[in-house]
Amino acid sequence: MEDTRNQNMQPGLEDRVVKALIQRSQKAKDFAYCPYSKFRVGAAVLTVDGSFFTGCNVENAASNLGICAERVALSKAVSEGHQRFKAIAIASDLKDDFISPCGGCRQFLIEFGSQWNVYLTKPDGSHRCMAVEALLPAAFTPEDIQKEKKEEEKEPDLFT
């Protein structure tokens, strides 16, 4: 059952592909290593060429060294040569709320573009779809770095 509160949803994914993506994220959750929080998260990313990559959260006793499921899935895809994505689905055990990526993961997602779909899910398969840009308004993006470089090129060097 799909939630009707979609924001900036990008068209193009067939229902069967969305279902497969969500199922993969739910399966990835089963592999989560979360002995401290007991909060299992799984993610599945779909590349523009139709490849799927999954990830789960991996905690560490030094809490800042843990890594979120979304970043694991994207890192796996990037390590295999993929940098363009159609969608990502995120799964957890939350029954009453749709799982949403943390701030760090939102920034990680937008590194690969603002116009691809994020499926926030519940264990029953219901989901809410929104574009990456809706998750992180006024984001700092690779384009901002390019703007800064262009500005530096325009500024005259007063010391030469």
mmCIF file of C-alpha atoms in Angstrom:
data_model
loop_
_atom_site.group_PDB
_atom_site.id
_atom_site.type_symbol
_atom_site.label_atom_id
_atom_site.label_comp_id
_atom_site.label_asym_id
_atom_site.label_seq_id
_atom_site.Cartn_x
_atom_site.Cartn_y
_atom_site.Cartn_z
ATOM 1 C CA MET A 1 0.000 0.000 0.000
ATOM 2 C CA GLU A 2 1.548 3.281 -1.090
ATOM 3 C CA ASP A 3 1.338 6.413 1.028
ATOM 4 C CA THR A 4 -0.244 9.297 -0.858
ATOM 5 C CA ARG A 5 2.039 12.027 0.548
ATOM 6 C CA ASN A 6 4.635 11.812 -2.224
ATOM 7 C CA GLN A 7 6.883 14.854 -2.600
ATOM 8 C CA ASN A 8 8.679 15.604 -5.870
ATOM 9 C CA MET A 9 8.353 11.959 -6.876
ATOM 10 C CA GLN A 10 10.279 11.158 -10.022
ATOM 11 C CA PRO A 11 8.314 9.114 -12.557
ATOM 12 C CA GLY A 12 9.569 6.066 -14.357
ATOM 13 C CA LEU A 13 9.778 3.103 -12.000
ATOM 14 C CA GLU A 14 7.293 0.332 -12.592
ATOM 15 C CA ASP A 15 5.411 -1.011 -9.573
ATOM 16 C CA ARG A 16 7.182 -4.377 -9.877
ATOM 17 C CA VAL A 17 10.586 -2.636 -9.743
ATOM 18 C CA VAL A 18 9.578 -0.592 -6.695
ATOM 19 C CA LYS A 19 8.341 -3.765 -4.999
ATOM 20 C CA ALA A 20 11.610 -5.590 -5.793
ATOM 21 C CA LEU A 21 13.654 -2.656 -4.490
ATOM 22 C CA ILE A 22 11.688 -2.534 -1.238
ATOM 23 C CA GLN A 23 11.909 -6.313 -0.787
ATOM 24 C CA ARG A 24 15.685 -6.169 -1.229
ATOM 25 C CA SER A 25 15.961 -3.420 1.376
ATOM 26 C CA GLN A 26 13.896 -5.491 3.805
ATOM 27 C CA LYS A 27 16.085 -8.551 3.210
ATOM 28 C CA ALA A 28 19.259 -6.462 3.689
ATOM 29 C CA LYS A 29 17.936 -5.420 7.095
ATOM 30 C CA ASP A 30 18.251 -9.063 8.196
ATOM 31 C CA PHE A 31 22.037 -8.756 8.004
ATOM 32 C CA ALA A 32 22.301 -5.609 10.154
ATOM 33 C CA TYR A 33 24.997 -5.665 12.814
ATOM 34 C CA CYS A 34 23.461 -3.577 15.580
ATOM 35 C CA PRO A 35 24.301 -5.109 18.969
ATOM 36 C CA TYR A 36 24.093 -1.735 20.752
ATOM 37 C CA SER A 37 20.998 0.001 19.403
ATOM 38 C CA LYS A 38 19.125 -3.108 18.204
ATOM 39 C CA PHE A 39 17.822 -0.773 15.425
ATOM 40 C CA ARG A 40 18.062 -2.736 12.180
ATOM 41 C CA VAL A 41 18.189 -0.835 8.886
ATOM 42 C CA GLY A 42 18.508 -2.135 5.357
ATOM 43 C CA ALA A 43 18.834 -0.302 2.072
ATOM 44 C CA ALA A 44 18.748 -1.222 -1.596
ATOM 45 C CA VAL A 45 19.857 1.078 -4.384
ATOM 46 C CA LEU A 46 18.933 0.801 -8.070
ATOM 47 C CA THR A 47 21.458 2.096 -10.596
ATOM 48 C CA VAL A 48 20.520 3.663 -13.928
ATOM 49 C CA ASP A 49 21.561 0.455 -15.721
ATOM 50 C CA GLY A 50 19.212 -1.656 -13.574
ATOM 51 C CA SER A 51 21.741 -3.116 -11.118
ATOM 52 C CA PHE A 52 20.796 -3.522 -7.456
ATOM 53 C CA PHE A 53 23.123 -3.095 -4.476
ATOM 54 C CA THR A 54 22.132 -3.634 -0.864
ATOM 55 C CA GLY A 55 23.500 -2.572 2.484
ATOM 56 C CA CYS A 56 22.761 -2.780 6.184
ATOM 57 C CA ASN A 57 23.807 -0.728 9.163
ATOM 58 C CA VAL A 58 27.002 -1.820 10.889
ATOM 59 C CA GLU A 59 27.547 -0.517 14.417
ATOM 60 C CA ASN A 60 30.810 -0.246 16.299
ATOM 61 C CA ALA A 61 31.649 0.042 19.989
ATOM 62 C CA ALA A 62 33.178 3.415 19.082
ATOM 63 C CA SER A 63 29.784 4.727 17.959
ATOM 64 C CA ASN A 64 31.050 7.312 15.493
ATOM 65 C CA LEU A 65 32.698 4.519 13.474
ATOM 66 C CA GLY A 66 29.397 2.821 12.624
ATOM 67 C CA ILE A 67 27.989 3.159 9.129
ATOM 68 C CA CYS A 68 24.408 3.455 7.955
ATOM 69 C CA ALA A 69 22.733 1.069 5.524
ATOM 70 C CA GLU A 70 22.268 3.751 2.870
ATOM 71 C CA ARG A 71 25.974 4.569 2.792
ATOM 72 C CA VAL A 72 26.908 0.879 2.675
ATOM 73 C CA ALA A 73 24.636 0.267 -0.336
ATOM 74 C CA LEU A 74 25.863 3.360 -2.192
ATOM 75 C CA SER A 75 29.505 2.621 -1.384
ATOM 76 C CA LYS A 76 29.127 -0.917 -2.707
ATOM 77 C CA ALA A 77 27.649 0.452 -5.939
ATOM 78 C CA VAL A 78 30.362 3.097 -6.330
ATOM 79 C CA SER A 79 33.079 0.514 -5.640
ATOM 80 C CA GLU A 80 31.682 -1.475 -8.572
ATOM 81 C CA GLY A 81 31.780 1.541 -10.907
ATOM 82 C CA HIS A 82 28.247 2.947 -10.539
ATOM 83 C CA GLN A 83 27.674 6.628 -9.813
ATOM 84 C CA ARG A 84 24.216 7.280 -11.256
ATOM 85 C CA PHE A 85 21.116 6.065 -9.489
ATOM 86 C CA LYS A 86 17.373 5.791 -10.078
ATOM 87 C CA ALA A 87 16.196 5.005 -6.561
ATOM 88 C CA ILE A 88 16.973 3.794 -3.073
ATOM 89 C CA ALA A 89 14.634 2.052 -0.627
ATOM 90 C CA ILE A 90 15.228 2.125 3.116
ATOM 91 C CA ALA A 91 13.748 -0.429 5.528
ATOM 92 C CA SER A 92 13.573 -0.766 9.310
ATOM 93 C CA ASP A 93 11.387 -2.406 11.932
ATOM 94 C CA LEU A 94 9.428 0.811 12.604
ATOM 95 C CA LYS A 95 5.753 -0.080 12.216
ATOM 96 C CA ASP A 96 4.106 3.280 12.852
ATOM 97 C CA ASP A 97 6.464 5.569 10.923
ATOM 98 C CA PHE A 98 8.271 5.517 7.617
ATOM 99 C CA ILE A 99 12.024 5.137 8.100
ATOM 100 C CA SER A 100 13.900 8.239 7.027
ATOM 101 C CA PRO A 101 17.632 8.674 6.414
ATOM 102 C CA CYS A 102 19.750 10.527 8.966
ATOM 103 C CA GLY A 103 21.254 13.897 8.068
ATOM 104 C CA GLY A 104 24.609 12.399 7.141
ATOM 105 C CA CYS A 105 22.961 9.945 4.760
ATOM 106 C CA ARG A 106 20.880 12.722 3.202
ATOM 107 C CA GLN A 107 24.102 14.570 2.433
ATOM 108 C CA PHE A 108 25.628 11.336 1.092
ATOM 109 C CA LEU A 109 22.601 10.749 -1.167
ATOM 110 C CA ILE A 110 22.652 14.236 -2.658
ATOM 111 C CA GLU A 111 26.301 13.790 -3.654
ATOM 112 C CA PHE A 112 24.926 11.617 -6.468
ATOM 113 C CA GLY A 113 22.182 13.984 -7.612
ATOM 114 C CA SER A 114 19.033 15.568 -6.325
ATOM 115 C CA GLN A 115 16.493 14.132 -8.752
ATOM 116 C CA TRP A 116 16.287 10.458 -7.897
ATOM 117 C CA ASN A 117 13.757 8.615 -5.764
ATOM 118 C CA VAL A 118 13.980 7.691 -2.105
ATOM 119 C CA TYR A 119 11.445 5.146 -0.878
ATOM 120 C CA LEU A 120 10.808 5.447 2.862
ATOM 121 C CA THR A 121 9.167 2.189 3.926
ATOM 122 C CA LYS A 122 7.405 0.288 6.683
ATOM 123 C CA PRO A 123 7.716 -3.472 7.332
ATOM 124 C CA ASP A 124 4.359 -4.110 5.655
ATOM 125 C CA GLY A 125 5.773 -2.801 2.349
ATOM 126 C CA SER A 126 3.897 0.498 2.384
ATOM 127 C CA HIS A 127 6.049 3.379 1.297
ATOM 128 C CA ARG A 128 6.389 7.073 0.763
ATOM 129 C CA CYS A 129 8.409 8.269 -2.216
ATOM 130 C CA MET A 130 10.231 11.556 -2.494
ATOM 131 C CA ALA A 131 13.111 13.014 -4.447
ATOM 132 C CA VAL A 132 16.483 13.315 -2.734
ATOM 133 C CA GLU A 133 16.245 17.112 -2.942
ATOM 134 C CA ALA A 134 13.065 17.093 -0.835
ATOM 135 C CA LEU A 135 14.981 15.389 1.993
ATOM 136 C CA LEU A 136 17.677 18.043 2.149
ATOM 137 C CA PRO A 137 16.522 21.511 1.094
ATOM 138 C CA ALA A 138 19.268 24.079 0.468
ATOM 139 C CA ALA A 139 21.819 21.270 0.390
ATOM 140 C CA PHE A 140 25.550 21.697 -0.058
ATOM 141 C CA THR A 141 26.252 19.906 -3.342
ATOM 142 C CA PRO A 142 29.144 19.282 -5.724
ATOM 143 C CA GLU A 143 27.840 22.237 -7.752
ATOM 144 C CA ASP A 144 28.563 24.516 -4.797
ATOM 145 C CA ILE A 145 32.220 23.499 -4.890
ATOM 146 C CA GLN A 146 32.358 24.263 -8.610
ATOM 147 C CA LYS A 147 30.820 27.703 -7.985
ATOM 148 C CA GLU A 148 33.491 28.436 -5.381
ATOM 149 C CA LYS A 149 36.257 27.398 -7.771
ATOM 150 C CA LYS A 150 34.856 29.649 -10.503
ATOM 151 C CA GLU A 151 34.719 32.572 -8.066
ATOM 152 C CA GLU A 152 38.345 32.001 -7.086
ATOM 153 C CA GLU A 153 39.343 32.076 -10.749
ATOM 154 C CA LYS A 154 37.609 35.448 -11.213
ATOM 155 C CA GLU A 155 39.271 37.149 -8.235
ATOM 156 C CA PRO A 156 42.451 39.030 -9.150
ATOM 157 C CA ASP A 157 45.563 38.119 -7.240
ATOM 158 C CA LEU A 158 46.565 41.312 -5.421
ATOM 159 C CA PHE A 159 50.025 40.043 -4.570
ATOM 160 C CA THR A 160 51.429 39.421 -8.064
#
